[in-house]
Tab-separated table of N, CA and C in Angstrom:
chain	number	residue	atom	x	y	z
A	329	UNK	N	20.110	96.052	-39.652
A	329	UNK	CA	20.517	97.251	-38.969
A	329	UNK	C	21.535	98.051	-39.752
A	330	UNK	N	22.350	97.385	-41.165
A	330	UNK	CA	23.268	98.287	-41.527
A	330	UNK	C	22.541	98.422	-42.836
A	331	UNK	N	21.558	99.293	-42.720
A	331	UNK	CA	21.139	99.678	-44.187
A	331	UNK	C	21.488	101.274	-44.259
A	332	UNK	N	22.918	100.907	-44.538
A	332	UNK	CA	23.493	102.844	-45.372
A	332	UNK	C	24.126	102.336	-46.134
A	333	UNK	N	24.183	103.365	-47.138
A	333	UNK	CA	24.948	103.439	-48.064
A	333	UNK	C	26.589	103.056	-48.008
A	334	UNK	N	27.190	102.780	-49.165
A	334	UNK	CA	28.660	102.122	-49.285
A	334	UNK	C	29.252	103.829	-49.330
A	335	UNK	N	30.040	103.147	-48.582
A	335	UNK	CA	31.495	104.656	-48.478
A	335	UNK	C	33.072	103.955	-48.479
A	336	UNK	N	32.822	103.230	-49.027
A	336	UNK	CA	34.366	102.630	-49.457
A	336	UNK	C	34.535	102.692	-50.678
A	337	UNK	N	35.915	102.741	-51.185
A	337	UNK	CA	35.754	103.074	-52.971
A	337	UNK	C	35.833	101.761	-53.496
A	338	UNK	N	35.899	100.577	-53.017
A	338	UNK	CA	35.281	99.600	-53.407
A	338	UNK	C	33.977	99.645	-54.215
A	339	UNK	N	33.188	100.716	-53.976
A	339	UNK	CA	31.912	100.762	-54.295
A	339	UNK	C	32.057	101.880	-55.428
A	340	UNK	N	32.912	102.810	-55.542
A	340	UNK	CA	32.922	103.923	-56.196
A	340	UNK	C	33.415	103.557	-57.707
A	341	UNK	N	33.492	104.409	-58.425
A	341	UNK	CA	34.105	104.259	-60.123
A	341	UNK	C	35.465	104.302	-60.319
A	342	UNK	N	35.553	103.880	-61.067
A	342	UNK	CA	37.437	103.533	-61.766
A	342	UNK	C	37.880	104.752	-61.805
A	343	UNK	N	39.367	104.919	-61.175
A	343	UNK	CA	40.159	105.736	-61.601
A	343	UNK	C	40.177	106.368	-62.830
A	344	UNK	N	40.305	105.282	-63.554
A	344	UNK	CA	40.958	105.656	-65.142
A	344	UNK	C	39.773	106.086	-65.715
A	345	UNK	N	38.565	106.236	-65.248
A	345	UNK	CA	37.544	106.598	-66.218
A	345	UNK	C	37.488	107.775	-65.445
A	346	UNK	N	37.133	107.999	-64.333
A	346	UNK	CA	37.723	109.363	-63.712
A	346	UNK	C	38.523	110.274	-64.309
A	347	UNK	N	39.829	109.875	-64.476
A	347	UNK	CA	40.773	110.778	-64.999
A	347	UNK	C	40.987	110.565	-66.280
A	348	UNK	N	40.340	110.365	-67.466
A	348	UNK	CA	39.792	110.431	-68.617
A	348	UNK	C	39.097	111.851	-68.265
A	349	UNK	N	37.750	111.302	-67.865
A	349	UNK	CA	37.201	112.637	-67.704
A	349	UNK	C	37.471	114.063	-67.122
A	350	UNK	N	38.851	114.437	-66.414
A	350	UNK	CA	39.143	115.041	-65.377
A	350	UNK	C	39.635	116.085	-66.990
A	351	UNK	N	40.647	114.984	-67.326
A	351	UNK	CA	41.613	115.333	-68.771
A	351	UNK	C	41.032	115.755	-69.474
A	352	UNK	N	39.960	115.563	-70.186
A	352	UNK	CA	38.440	116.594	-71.116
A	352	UNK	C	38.027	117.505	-70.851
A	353	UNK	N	38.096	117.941	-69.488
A	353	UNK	CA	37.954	118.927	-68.873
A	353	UNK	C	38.587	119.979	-68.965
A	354	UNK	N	39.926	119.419	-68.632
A	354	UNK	CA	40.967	120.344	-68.451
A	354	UNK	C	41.242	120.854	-70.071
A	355	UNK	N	41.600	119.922	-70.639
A	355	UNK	CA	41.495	119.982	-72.195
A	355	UNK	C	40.108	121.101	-72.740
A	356	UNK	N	39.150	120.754	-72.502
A	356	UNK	CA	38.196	121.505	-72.566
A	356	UNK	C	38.624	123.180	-72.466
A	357	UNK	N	38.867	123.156	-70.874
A	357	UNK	CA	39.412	124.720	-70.785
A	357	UNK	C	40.160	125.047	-71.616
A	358	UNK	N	41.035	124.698	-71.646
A	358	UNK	CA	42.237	125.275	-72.701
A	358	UNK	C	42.276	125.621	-73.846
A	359	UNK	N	40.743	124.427	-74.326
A	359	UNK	CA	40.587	124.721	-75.907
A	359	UNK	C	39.759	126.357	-75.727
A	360	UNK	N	38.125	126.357	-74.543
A	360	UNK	CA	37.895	127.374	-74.470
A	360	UNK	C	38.805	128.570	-74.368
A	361	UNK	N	39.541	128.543	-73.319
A	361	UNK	CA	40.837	129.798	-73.590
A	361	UNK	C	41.131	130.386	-74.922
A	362	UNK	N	41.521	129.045	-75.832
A	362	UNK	CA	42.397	130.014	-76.961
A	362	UNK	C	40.888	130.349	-78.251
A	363	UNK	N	39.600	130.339	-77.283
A	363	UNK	CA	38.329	130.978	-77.884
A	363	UNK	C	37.472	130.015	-78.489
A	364	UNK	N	38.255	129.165	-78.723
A	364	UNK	CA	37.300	128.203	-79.044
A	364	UNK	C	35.932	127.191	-78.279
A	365	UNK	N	35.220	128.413	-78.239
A	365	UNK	CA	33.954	127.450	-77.103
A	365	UNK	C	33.316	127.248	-77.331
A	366	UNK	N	32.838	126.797	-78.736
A	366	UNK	CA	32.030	125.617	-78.939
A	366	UNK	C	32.581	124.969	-78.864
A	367	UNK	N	33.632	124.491	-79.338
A	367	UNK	CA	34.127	122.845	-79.056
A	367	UNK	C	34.791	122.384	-77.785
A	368	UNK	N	34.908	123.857	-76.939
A	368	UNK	CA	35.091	123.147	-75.493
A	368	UNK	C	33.350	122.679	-74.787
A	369	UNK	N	32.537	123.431	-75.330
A	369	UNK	CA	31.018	123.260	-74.936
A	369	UNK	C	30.476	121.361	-75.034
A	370	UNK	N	31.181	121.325	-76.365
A	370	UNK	CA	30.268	120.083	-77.240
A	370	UNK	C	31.273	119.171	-76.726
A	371	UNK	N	32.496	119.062	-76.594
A	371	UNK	CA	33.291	118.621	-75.779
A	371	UNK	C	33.118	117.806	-74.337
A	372	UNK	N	32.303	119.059	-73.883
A	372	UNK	CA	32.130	118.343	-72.065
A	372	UNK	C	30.597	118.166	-72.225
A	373	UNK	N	29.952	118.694	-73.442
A	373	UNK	CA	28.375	117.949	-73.305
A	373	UNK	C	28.550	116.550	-73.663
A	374	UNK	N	29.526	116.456	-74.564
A	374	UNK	CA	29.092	114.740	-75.277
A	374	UNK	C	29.829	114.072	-73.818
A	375	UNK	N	30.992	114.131	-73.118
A	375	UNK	CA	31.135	113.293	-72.326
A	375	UNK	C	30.434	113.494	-71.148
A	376	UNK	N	29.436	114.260	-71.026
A	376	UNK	CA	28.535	113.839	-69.908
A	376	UNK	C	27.945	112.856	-70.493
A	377	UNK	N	27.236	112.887	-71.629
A	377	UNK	CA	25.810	112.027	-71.384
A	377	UNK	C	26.597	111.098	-72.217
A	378	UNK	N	28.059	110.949	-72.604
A	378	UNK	CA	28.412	109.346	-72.435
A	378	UNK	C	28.605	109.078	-71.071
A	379	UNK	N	29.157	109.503	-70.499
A	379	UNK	CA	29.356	108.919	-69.133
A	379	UNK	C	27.850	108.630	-68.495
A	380	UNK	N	26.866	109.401	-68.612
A	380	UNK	CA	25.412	108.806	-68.253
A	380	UNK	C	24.953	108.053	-69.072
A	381	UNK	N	25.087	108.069	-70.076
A	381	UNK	CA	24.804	106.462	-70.938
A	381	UNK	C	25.316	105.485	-70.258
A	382	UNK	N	26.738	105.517	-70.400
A	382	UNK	CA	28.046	104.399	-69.540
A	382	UNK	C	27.291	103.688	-68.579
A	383	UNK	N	26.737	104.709	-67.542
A	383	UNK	CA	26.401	104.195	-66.187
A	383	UNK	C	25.274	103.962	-66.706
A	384	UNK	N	24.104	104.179	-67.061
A	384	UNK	CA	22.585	103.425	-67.448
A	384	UNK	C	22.990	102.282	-68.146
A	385	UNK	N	23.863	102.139	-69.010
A	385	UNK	CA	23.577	100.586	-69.832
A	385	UNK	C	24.399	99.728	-68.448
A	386	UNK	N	25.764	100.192	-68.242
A	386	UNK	CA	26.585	99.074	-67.139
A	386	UNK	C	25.664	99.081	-66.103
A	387	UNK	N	25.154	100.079	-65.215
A	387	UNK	CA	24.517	99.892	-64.489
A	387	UNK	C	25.683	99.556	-62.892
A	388	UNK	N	25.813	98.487	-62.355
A	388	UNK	CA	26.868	98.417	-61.412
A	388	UNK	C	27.727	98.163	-62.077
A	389	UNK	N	28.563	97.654	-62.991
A	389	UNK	CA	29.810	97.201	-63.507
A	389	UNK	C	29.944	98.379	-64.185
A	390	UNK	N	29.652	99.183	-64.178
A	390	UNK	CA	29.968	101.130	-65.073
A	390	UNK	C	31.684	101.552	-64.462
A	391	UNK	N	32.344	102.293	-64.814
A	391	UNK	CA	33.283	102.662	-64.524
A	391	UNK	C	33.307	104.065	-63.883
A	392	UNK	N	31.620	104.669	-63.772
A	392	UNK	CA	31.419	106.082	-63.794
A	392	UNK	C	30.158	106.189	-62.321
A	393	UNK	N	31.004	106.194	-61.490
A	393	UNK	CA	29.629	105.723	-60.271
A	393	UNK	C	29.771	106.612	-59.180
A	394	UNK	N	29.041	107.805	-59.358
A	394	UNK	CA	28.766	108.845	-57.957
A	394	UNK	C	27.748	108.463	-56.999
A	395	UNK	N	26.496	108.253	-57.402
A	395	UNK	CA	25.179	107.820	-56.069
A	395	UNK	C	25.027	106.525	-57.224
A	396	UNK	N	23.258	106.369	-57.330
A	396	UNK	CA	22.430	105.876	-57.691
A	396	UNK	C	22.249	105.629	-59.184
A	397	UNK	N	22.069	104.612	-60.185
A	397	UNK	CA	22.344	104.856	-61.599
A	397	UNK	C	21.588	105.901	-61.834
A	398	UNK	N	20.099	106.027	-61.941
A	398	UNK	CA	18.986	106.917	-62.076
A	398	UNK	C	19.638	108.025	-62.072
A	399	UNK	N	20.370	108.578	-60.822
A	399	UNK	CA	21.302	109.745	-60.051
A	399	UNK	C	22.096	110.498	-61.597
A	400	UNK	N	23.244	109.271	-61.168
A	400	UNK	CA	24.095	109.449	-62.104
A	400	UNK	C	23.635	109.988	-63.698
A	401	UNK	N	22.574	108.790	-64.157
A	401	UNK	CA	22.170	109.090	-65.385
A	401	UNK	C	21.744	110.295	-65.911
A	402	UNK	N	20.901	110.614	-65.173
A	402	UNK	CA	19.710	111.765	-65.552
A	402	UNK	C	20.785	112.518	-64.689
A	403	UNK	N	21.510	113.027	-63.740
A	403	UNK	CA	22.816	114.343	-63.978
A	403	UNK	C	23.577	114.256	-65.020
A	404	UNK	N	24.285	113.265	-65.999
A	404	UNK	CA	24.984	113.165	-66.648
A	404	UNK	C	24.162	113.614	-68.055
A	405	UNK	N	23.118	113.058	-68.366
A	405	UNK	CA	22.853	113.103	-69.564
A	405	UNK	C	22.156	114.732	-70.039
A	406	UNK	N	21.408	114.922	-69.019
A	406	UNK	CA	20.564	116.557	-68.254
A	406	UNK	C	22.075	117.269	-68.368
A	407	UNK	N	22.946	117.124	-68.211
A	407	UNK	CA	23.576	118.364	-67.661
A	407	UNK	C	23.970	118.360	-69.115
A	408	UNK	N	24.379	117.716	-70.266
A	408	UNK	CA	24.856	117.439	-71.266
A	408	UNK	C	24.314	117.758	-72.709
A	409	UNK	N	22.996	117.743	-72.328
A	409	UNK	CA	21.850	118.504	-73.147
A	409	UNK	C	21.599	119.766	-73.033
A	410	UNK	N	21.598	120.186	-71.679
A	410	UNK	CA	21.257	121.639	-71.188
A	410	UNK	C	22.369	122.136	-71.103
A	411	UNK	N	23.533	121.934	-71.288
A	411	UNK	CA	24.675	122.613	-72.166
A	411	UNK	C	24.888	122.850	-73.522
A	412	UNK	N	23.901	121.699	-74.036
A	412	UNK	CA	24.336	122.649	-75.855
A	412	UNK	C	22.769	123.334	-75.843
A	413	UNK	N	22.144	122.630	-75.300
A	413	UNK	CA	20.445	123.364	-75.582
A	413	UNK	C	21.264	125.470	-75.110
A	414	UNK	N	21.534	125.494	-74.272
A	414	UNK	CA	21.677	126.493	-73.336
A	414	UNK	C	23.201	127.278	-74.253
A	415	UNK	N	24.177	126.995	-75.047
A	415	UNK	CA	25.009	127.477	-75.576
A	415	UNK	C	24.158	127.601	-77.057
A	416	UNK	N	23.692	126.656	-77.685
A	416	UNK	CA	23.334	127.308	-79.236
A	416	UNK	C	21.444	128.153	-78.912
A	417	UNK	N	21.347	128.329	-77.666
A	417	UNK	CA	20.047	129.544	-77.728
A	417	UNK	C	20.886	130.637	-77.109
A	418	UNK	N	22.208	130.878	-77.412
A	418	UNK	CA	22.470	132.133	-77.859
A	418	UNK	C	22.466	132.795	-78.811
């Protein structure tokens, strides 16, 4: 009868890999700001589709866990490609 999903962060991803990534981000912007956007681009593409690598090889022991690995993976790695695919076909 209790087949739902986990909603405790017991179940969710590590802090510290979280805010790694939060920090690339932010970093990211800043580098974009002072114009530099390719390397804020290539920046937040490569740590997506590490972080979707991360979670496809760990799988549950990943540090990077929003839904489903599949989920995770293919948003992480997709969004990471179709950011440089989508910045150098300018």
């Amino acid at each position: 009868m209790h087949d739902h999903p986990f909603v405790s962060e017991a179940h969710e991803g590590k802090p510290w890999f979280e805010w790694c990534v939060a920090i690339i981000v932010v970093i990211s912007g800043i580098v974009a700001a002072f114009g530099y956007t390719m390397a804020a681009t290539v920046s937040i593409s490569v740590t997506a589709i590490v972080s979707g690598l991360v979670r496809l090889i760990l799988r549950e022991k990943s540090p990077w866990k929003v839904r489903s690995v599949a989920f995770d993976s293919i948003i992480g790695i997709c969004l990471g490609v179709g950011l440089l695919v989508t910045y150098f076909s300018f």
